[in-house]
């Protein structure tokens, strides 16, 4: 049996007719960038998350960049973030001339450790940029409380977490802004690059809308220098089709995660989801000191896996100029050595999940199928 880590083909086959019709509609409309279709999708996402404003942009990296710039992050400022994330999170801080200040992670959730944030504060701290990694919310009560006390801005990197909840509220409602990725592998995915910024602040909404069209509040009248960072109508229309299914797809991911939990909890460390969190399981990430051997074995069994992420950001050559040494963030470094993401998506079959579980159990000499079935009962 082959279990691909991700299978967009299956997702798109199930809704191919709708996507094809949508393509024809946009083709006939001759409206390819921004316009009513993008506006409509922005309204749908704002309502889904429960925020006032949603601004469609070309990807989440630029959503983060525009957010930080709109919030006034500039050369000389510091922004506290996690070293255990995709490079984009810290990259945008550095691109603005500001300094990413890393704060180690909580080894259970892989998110920024709320108890370590205060030690990262300085007179130059301007903002906190938490990531809701793998689809699970960071500790937003503590983060927003620290931000309030120290007069800091908060930008949520929810690239991986559309629909995830923290204390019953959706992520994206806690920060000054929040940034979504619709990269093709995300739970809600475009057929290309796409992103979005959320905010409840009218002034930020206006500013960011201007940033995405070269700083223009009116065509050919430029109040400041901005970017070309617009969302395509085609992507917005595809995303709008998929948004209707998103909650159903999340449910299926939760069901699969539950099955993995049942089958694997006595052989590896399964994901820890804080009781106040509703995860959307963008990734189902186990950890084991035998990660590399297990990955090779699963590959030989036809099971695709991924490592998000093999090298924490403070050890990336691109960020060596920050002067952080190996050992500076031990939890992030240990996680990078031990995490393994298993296949999880709404189109994964029961047989594929059972097969994956049985192979992992077999690797740890815990028995195959029979043991798994015993465990589920
Ligand atoms: C945590 C995180 N932040 C930012 C990004 C950047 O998103 P995009 O590829 O849409 O620019 C990603 C993409 O994977 C991500 O995982």
Coordinates of C-alpha atoms and ligand atoms in Angstrom, one line a residue:
X1 CA 0.0 0.0 0.0
X2 CA 1.1 3.6 -0.7
X3 CA 0.1 6.4 1.6
X4 CA 1.2 9.7 0.2
X5 CA 1.9 12.4 2.8
X6 CA -0.4 14.7 0.9
X7 CA -2.8 14.1 -2.0
X8 CA -4.3 17.2 -3.5
X9 CA -5.5 15.1 -6.5
X10 CA -8.1 13.4 -4.3
X11 CA -9.3 16.6 -2.8
X12 CA -9.7 18.2 -6.2
X13 CA -11.3 15.2 -7.8
X14 CA -14.1 15.4 -5.2
X15 CA -15.0 19.0 -6.2
X16 CA -13.6 19.1 -9.7
X17 CA -16.9 20.1 -11.3
X18 CA -17.4 23.1 -9.0
X19 CA -13.8 24.2 -9.6
X20 CA -14.1 23.9 -13.4
X21 CA -17.3 25.9 -13.4
X22 CA -15.7 28.5 -11.2
X23 CA -12.7 28.8 -13.6
X24 CA -15.1 29.3 -16.5
X25 CA -17.0 32.0 -14.6
X26 CA -13.8 33.9 -13.9
X27 CA -12.6 33.4 -17.5
X28 CA -15.8 34.9 -18.8
X29 CA -15.8 37.8 -16.3
X30 CA -12.4 39.2 -17.5
X31 CA -11.9 40.4 -13.9
X32 CA -8.7 38.8 -12.8
X33 CA -7.3 40.8 -9.9
X34 CA -9.2 42.0 -6.8
X35 CA -12.7 43.2 -7.8
X36 CA -16.1 41.8 -6.5
X37 CA -15.0 38.1 -6.3
X38 CA -12.1 39.0 -4.0
X39 CA -14.4 41.3 -2.0
X40 CA -17.0 38.6 -1.6
X41 CA -14.4 36.1 -0.4
X42 CA -13.0 38.6 2.0
X43 CA -16.5 39.0 3.5
X44 CA -16.9 35.3 3.8
X45 CA -13.6 34.8 5.7
X46 CA -14.3 37.8 8.0
X47 CA -17.6 36.3 8.9
X48 CA -16.1 32.7 9.3
X49 CA -13.5 34.0 11.7
X50 CA -15.7 36.8 13.2
X51 CA -13.6 39.8 12.5
X52 CA -14.5 43.1 10.9
X53 CA -12.0 43.2 8.1
X54 CA -10.3 40.7 5.9
X55 CA -7.8 41.8 3.2
X56 CA -6.8 39.4 0.4
X57 CA -3.1 39.4 -0.5
X58 CA -0.8 37.3 -2.6
X59 CA 0.6 35.0 0.2
X60 CA 1.0 34.9 4.0
X61 CA 4.7 36.0 3.9
X62 CA 3.6 39.3 2.5
X63 CA 0.5 39.4 4.8
X64 CA 3.0 39.3 7.7
X65 CA 5.2 42.0 6.1
X66 CA 2.3 44.3 5.4
X67 CA 1.0 43.8 8.9
X68 CA 4.3 44.6 10.6
X69 CA 4.8 47.7 8.4
X70 CA 1.3 48.9 9.0
X71 CA 1.9 48.5 12.8
X72 CA 5.0 50.7 12.5
X73 CA 7.6 48.0 12.9
X74 CA 10.8 49.6 11.6
X75 CA 14.6 49.4 11.7
X76 CA 15.9 49.1 15.2
X77 CA 12.7 47.6 16.7
X78 CA 12.6 44.1 18.1
X79 CA 9.8 41.6 17.5
X80 CA 9.5 38.5 19.8
X81 CA 8.7 35.3 18.0
X82 CA 9.4 31.5 18.0
X83 CA 12.5 29.8 16.5
X84 CA 10.4 26.7 15.6
X85 CA 8.4 27.8 12.6
X86 CA 8.8 28.4 8.9
X87 CA 11.4 31.0 7.9
X88 CA 8.8 33.5 6.7
X89 CA 7.8 34.3 10.3
X90 CA 11.2 35.8 11.2
X91 CA 12.3 36.7 7.6
X92 CA 9.7 39.5 7.3
X93 CA 10.9 41.0 10.6
X94 CA 14.5 41.1 9.4
X95 CA 13.5 42.3 5.9
X96 CA 12.0 45.4 7.6
X97 CA 15.4 46.1 9.3
X98 CA 14.0 45.0 12.7
X99 CA 15.4 42.2 14.9
X100 CA 13.7 38.9 15.5
X101 CA 14.1 38.0 19.1
X102 CA 13.6 34.3 19.6
X103 CA 11.8 32.8 22.6
X104 CA 12.0 29.0 23.1
X105 CA 9.0 26.8 22.7
X106 CA 6.8 24.8 25.1
X107 CA 7.9 21.2 24.3
X108 CA 4.4 19.9 24.6
X109 CA 2.6 22.2 22.2
X110 CA 5.6 23.3 20.1
X111 CA 4.3 26.9 20.4
X112 CA 6.1 29.9 21.9
X113 CA 6.5 29.3 25.7
X114 CA 4.4 32.0 27.3
X115 CA 6.5 31.8 30.5
X116 CA 9.6 32.7 28.6
X117 CA 8.3 35.8 26.8
X118 CA 8.9 38.3 29.6
X119 CA 12.6 37.5 29.6
X120 CA 12.8 38.5 25.9
X121 CA 11.4 42.1 26.5
X122 CA 13.6 45.1 26.0
X123 CA 13.1 48.8 25.6
X124 CA 13.2 48.2 21.8
X125 CA 10.4 45.5 21.8
X126 CA 7.7 46.6 19.5
X127 CA 5.6 43.5 18.9
X128 CA 5.0 39.8 19.6
X129 CA 4.5 37.5 16.7
X130 CA 3.2 34.1 17.9
X131 CA 2.6 31.2 15.5
X132 CA -0.3 28.8 15.9
X133 CA 1.8 25.9 14.9
X134 CA 0.4 22.7 13.3
X135 CA -3.1 24.2 13.7
X136 CA -3.1 24.7 17.5
X137 CA -3.4 28.1 19.1
X138 CA -0.6 29.7 21.1
X139 CA -1.4 30.8 24.6
X140 CA -3.2 34.0 23.6
X141 CA -4.3 35.1 27.1
X142 CA -0.7 35.4 28.3
X143 CA 0.5 36.9 25.0
X144 CA -2.1 39.6 24.8
X145 CA -1.7 40.3 28.6
X146 CA 2.0 40.9 28.2
X147 CA 1.3 43.0 25.1
X148 CA -1.2 45.2 27.0
X149 CA 1.1 45.8 30.0
X150 CA 4.1 46.7 27.8
X151 CA 2.2 48.5 25.0
X152 CA 3.2 46.1 22.3
X153 CA 1.5 45.1 19.1
X154 CA 0.5 41.4 18.4
X155 CA 0.5 39.8 15.0
X156 CA -0.9 36.3 14.8
X157 CA 0.8 34.0 12.3
X158 CA -2.2 31.7 11.6
X159 CA -0.7 30.4 8.3
X160 CA -1.5 26.9 9.6
X161 CA -4.6 27.5 11.7
X162 CA -7.6 28.8 9.9
X163 CA -10.6 27.7 12.0
X164 CA -8.6 26.7 15.1
X165 CA -10.0 27.9 18.4
X166 CA -8.6 29.2 21.7
X167 CA -11.2 29.3 24.5
X168 CA -14.0 28.8 22.0
X169 CA -13.0 31.9 19.9
X170 CA -11.3 31.5 16.6
X171 CA -7.7 32.4 16.2
X172 CA -7.3 35.6 14.2
X173 CA -9.5 37.5 16.6
X174 CA -6.8 38.1 19.3
X175 CA -4.0 40.1 17.6
X176 CA -3.9 43.6 16.1
X177 CA -3.7 41.7 12.9
X178 CA -3.6 38.0 11.9
X179 CA -2.2 36.4 8.8
X180 CA -3.5 33.4 6.9
X181 CA -1.8 31.3 4.2
X182 CA -3.7 29.5 1.5
X183 CA -0.6 27.8 0.1
X184 CA -1.8 24.5 -1.7
X185 CA -0.9 22.2 1.3
X186 CA -2.9 24.2 3.9
X187 CA -6.3 23.1 5.2
X188 CA -7.9 25.8 3.1
X189 CA -5.8 25.9 0.0
X190 CA -5.7 27.9 -3.2
X191 CA -4.5 26.5 -6.5
X192 CA -1.4 28.6 -6.2
X193 CA -0.3 31.2 -3.7
X194 CA -2.7 33.3 -1.7
X195 CA -3.0 34.9 1.7
X196 CA -5.1 37.2 3.9
X197 CA -4.8 39.7 6.7
X198 CA -7.5 40.0 9.4
X199 CA -8.1 42.9 11.7
X200 CA -10.8 44.7 13.7
X201 CA -9.1 48.0 13.3
X202 CA -10.5 50.3 10.6
X203 CA -7.3 52.4 10.3
X204 CA -5.2 49.3 9.9
X205 CA -7.6 47.9 7.3
X206 CA -7.3 51.1 5.2
X207 CA -3.6 51.3 5.5
X208 CA -3.1 47.6 4.5
X209 CA -5.5 47.9 1.6
X210 CA -3.4 50.9 0.4
X211 CA -0.1 49.0 0.9
X212 CA -1.3 46.1 -1.3
X213 CA -1.8 48.5 -4.2
X214 CA 1.4 50.6 -4.1
X215 CA 0.3 52.8 -1.3
X216 CA -2.7 54.2 -3.3
X217 CA -5.9 55.1 -1.6
X218 CA -7.2 56.1 -5.0
X219 CA -6.0 54.9 -8.4
X220 CA -2.8 56.7 -9.4
X221 CA -2.7 58.8 -6.2
X222 CA 0.0 57.4 -3.9
X223 CA 0.1 58.4 -0.3
X224 CA 3.1 56.3 0.5
X225 CA 5.3 53.6 -1.0
X226 CA 3.7 50.2 -0.9
X227 CA 3.8 46.9 -2.7
X228 CA 2.1 45.0 -5.5
X229 CA 0.4 42.4 -3.3
X230 CA -3.1 41.7 -4.6
X231 CA -5.1 38.6 -4.5
X232 CA -6.2 37.1 -7.8
X233 CA -9.9 36.7 -8.5
X234 CA -9.4 33.1 -9.6
X235 CA -7.8 32.1 -6.3
X236 CA -10.5 33.9 -4.3
X237 CA -13.2 32.1 -6.3
X238 CA -11.5 28.6 -5.8
X239 CA -11.1 29.3 -2.1
X240 CA -14.7 30.4 -1.8
X241 CA -15.8 27.0 -3.2
X242 CA -13.5 25.2 -0.7
X243 CA -14.5 27.3 2.3
X244 CA -18.0 25.7 2.3
X245 CA -16.4 22.4 3.1
X246 CA -13.8 23.5 5.5
X247 CA -15.5 22.6 8.8
X248 CA -16.4 19.2 7.5
X249 CA -12.8 18.7 6.4
X250 CA -11.6 19.7 9.9
X251 CA -13.9 17.2 11.5
X252 CA -12.5 14.5 9.3
X253 CA -8.9 15.5 10.3
X254 CA -10.0 15.4 14.0
X255 CA -11.4 11.9 13.6
X256 CA -8.1 10.7 12.0
X257 CA -6.1 12.4 14.7
X258 CA -8.2 10.6 17.3
X259 CA -7.5 7.3 15.5
X260 CA -3.8 8.0 15.4
X261 CA -3.9 8.9 19.2
X262 CA -5.5 5.7 20.0
X263 CA -3.1 3.5 18.1
X264 CA 0.1 5.3 18.8
X265 CA -0.1 6.8 22.3
X266 CA 1.9 4.0 23.9
X267 CA 4.7 3.9 21.3
X268 CA 5.5 7.6 20.6
X269 CA 4.6 11.0 22.0
X270 CA 1.3 11.9 20.3
X271 CA 0.2 15.6 19.9
X272 CA -0.7 17.4 23.2
X273 CA -3.7 19.6 22.6
X274 CA -4.3 22.0 25.5
X275 CA -7.8 21.6 26.9
X276 CA -8.7 25.2 25.9
X277 CA -7.7 24.6 22.3
X278 CA -9.6 23.3 19.3
X279 CA -6.9 22.1 16.9
X280 CA -7.5 21.9 13.1
X281 CA -4.6 19.4 12.8
X282 CA -2.9 21.1 10.0
X283 CA -0.2 18.6 10.9
X284 CA -0.4 15.5 13.1
X285 CA 3.1 15.6 14.6
X286 CA 4.5 12.8 16.7
X287 CA 7.9 12.9 18.4
X288 CA 10.4 10.1 19.1
X289 CA 14.2 10.1 19.5
X290 CA 14.2 7.4 16.8
X291 CA 12.7 9.8 14.3
X292 CA 15.1 9.4 11.4
X293 CA 15.1 5.6 11.5
X294 CA 11.3 5.5 11.8
X295 CA 11.0 7.9 8.8
X296 CA 13.2 5.7 6.7
X297 CA 11.3 2.6 7.7
X298 CA 7.9 4.2 6.9
X299 CA 9.3 5.4 3.6
X300 CA 10.3 1.8 2.8
X301 CA 6.7 0.8 3.6
X302 CA 5.3 3.4 1.1
X303 CA 4.2 5.9 3.8
X304 CA 5.0 9.5 3.2
X305 CA 6.0 11.7 6.1
X306 CA 7.5 15.2 6.6
X307 CA 9.7 17.0 9.1
X308 CA 8.3 20.5 10.0
X309 CA 11.0 21.7 10.8
X310 CA 14.4 20.0 10.7
X311 CA 16.4 23.2 11.6
X312 CA 15.2 25.9 14.0
X313 CA 15.5 29.4 12.7
X314 CA 18.3 30.6 14.9
X315 CA 20.5 28.0 13.3
X316 CA 19.6 28.9 9.7
X317 CA 22.6 30.4 7.8
X318 CA 20.3 33.2 6.6
X319 CA 19.9 34.3 10.2
X320 CA 23.4 33.7 11.5
X321 CA 23.9 37.5 11.6
X322 CA 21.6 37.5 14.7
X323 CA 24.5 35.8 16.6
X324 CA 22.5 33.0 18.2
X325 CA 24.5 29.9 19.0
X326 CA 23.4 26.3 18.9
X327 CA 22.1 25.5 22.4
X328 CA 20.4 28.8 22.7
X329 CA 16.9 27.4 22.4
X330 CA 17.2 23.8 23.5
X331 CA 13.5 22.9 23.3
X332 CA 13.3 24.0 19.6
X333 CA 16.5 22.2 18.8
X334 CA 15.3 18.9 20.5
X335 CA 11.9 19.2 18.7
X336 CA 13.8 19.7 15.3
X337 CA 15.5 16.4 16.0
X338 CA 12.4 14.4 17.1
X339 CA 9.3 15.6 15.2
X340 CA 7.7 13.6 12.5
X341 CA 4.5 14.7 10.7
X342 CA 2.2 11.8 9.6
X343 CA -0.2 11.9 6.6
X344 CA -3.4 13.7 7.6
X345 CA -6.0 15.1 5.3
X346 CA -9.7 14.7 4.8
X347 CA -9.3 12.2 2.0
X348 CA -7.2 9.7 3.9
X349 CA -8.9 6.4 4.1
X350 CA -9.5 4.3 7.3
X351 CA -7.2 1.6 5.7
X352 CA -4.4 4.1 5.2
X353 CA -4.6 5.3 8.8
X354 CA -4.7 1.7 10.1
X355 CA -1.8 0.7 7.9
X356 CA 0.3 3.7 9.0
X357 CA -0.5 2.9 12.7
X358 CA 0.3 -0.8 12.3
X359 CA 3.7 0.0 10.6
X360 CA 4.7 2.4 13.3
X361 CA 3.8 -0.1 16.0
X362 CA 5.7 -2.8 14.1
X363 CA 8.8 -0.5 14.0
X364 CA 8.6 -0.3 17.8
X365 CA 8.0 -4.1 18.1
X366 CA 4.6 -3.4 19.5
X367 CA 2.7 -5.7 17.2
X368 CA 0.8 -5.0 14.0
X369 CA -2.8 -4.9 13.1
X370 CA -4.1 -7.1 15.9
X371 CA -2.6 -4.9 18.6
X372 CA -4.0 -1.8 16.9
X373 CA -7.5 -3.2 16.7
X374 CA -7.3 -4.2 20.4
X375 CA -6.3 -0.7 21.1
X376 CA -9.2 0.9 19.3
X377 CA -11.8 -1.2 21.1
Ligands
LIG1 C1 4.0 29.4 10.1 C2 4.0 29.9 8.7 N1 4.2 31.2 8.5 C3 4.2 31.8 7.2 C4 4.1 31.0 6.1 C5 4.2 31.6 4.8 O1 3.1 31.4 4.0 P1 3.1 31.6 2.4 O2 3.7 30.4 1.8 O3 1.6 31.7 2.1 O4 3.8 32.9 2.2 C6 4.0 29.6 6.3 C7 3.9 28.8 5.1 O5 4.0 27.6 5.1 C8 3.9 29.1 7.6 O6 3.8 27.7 7.8

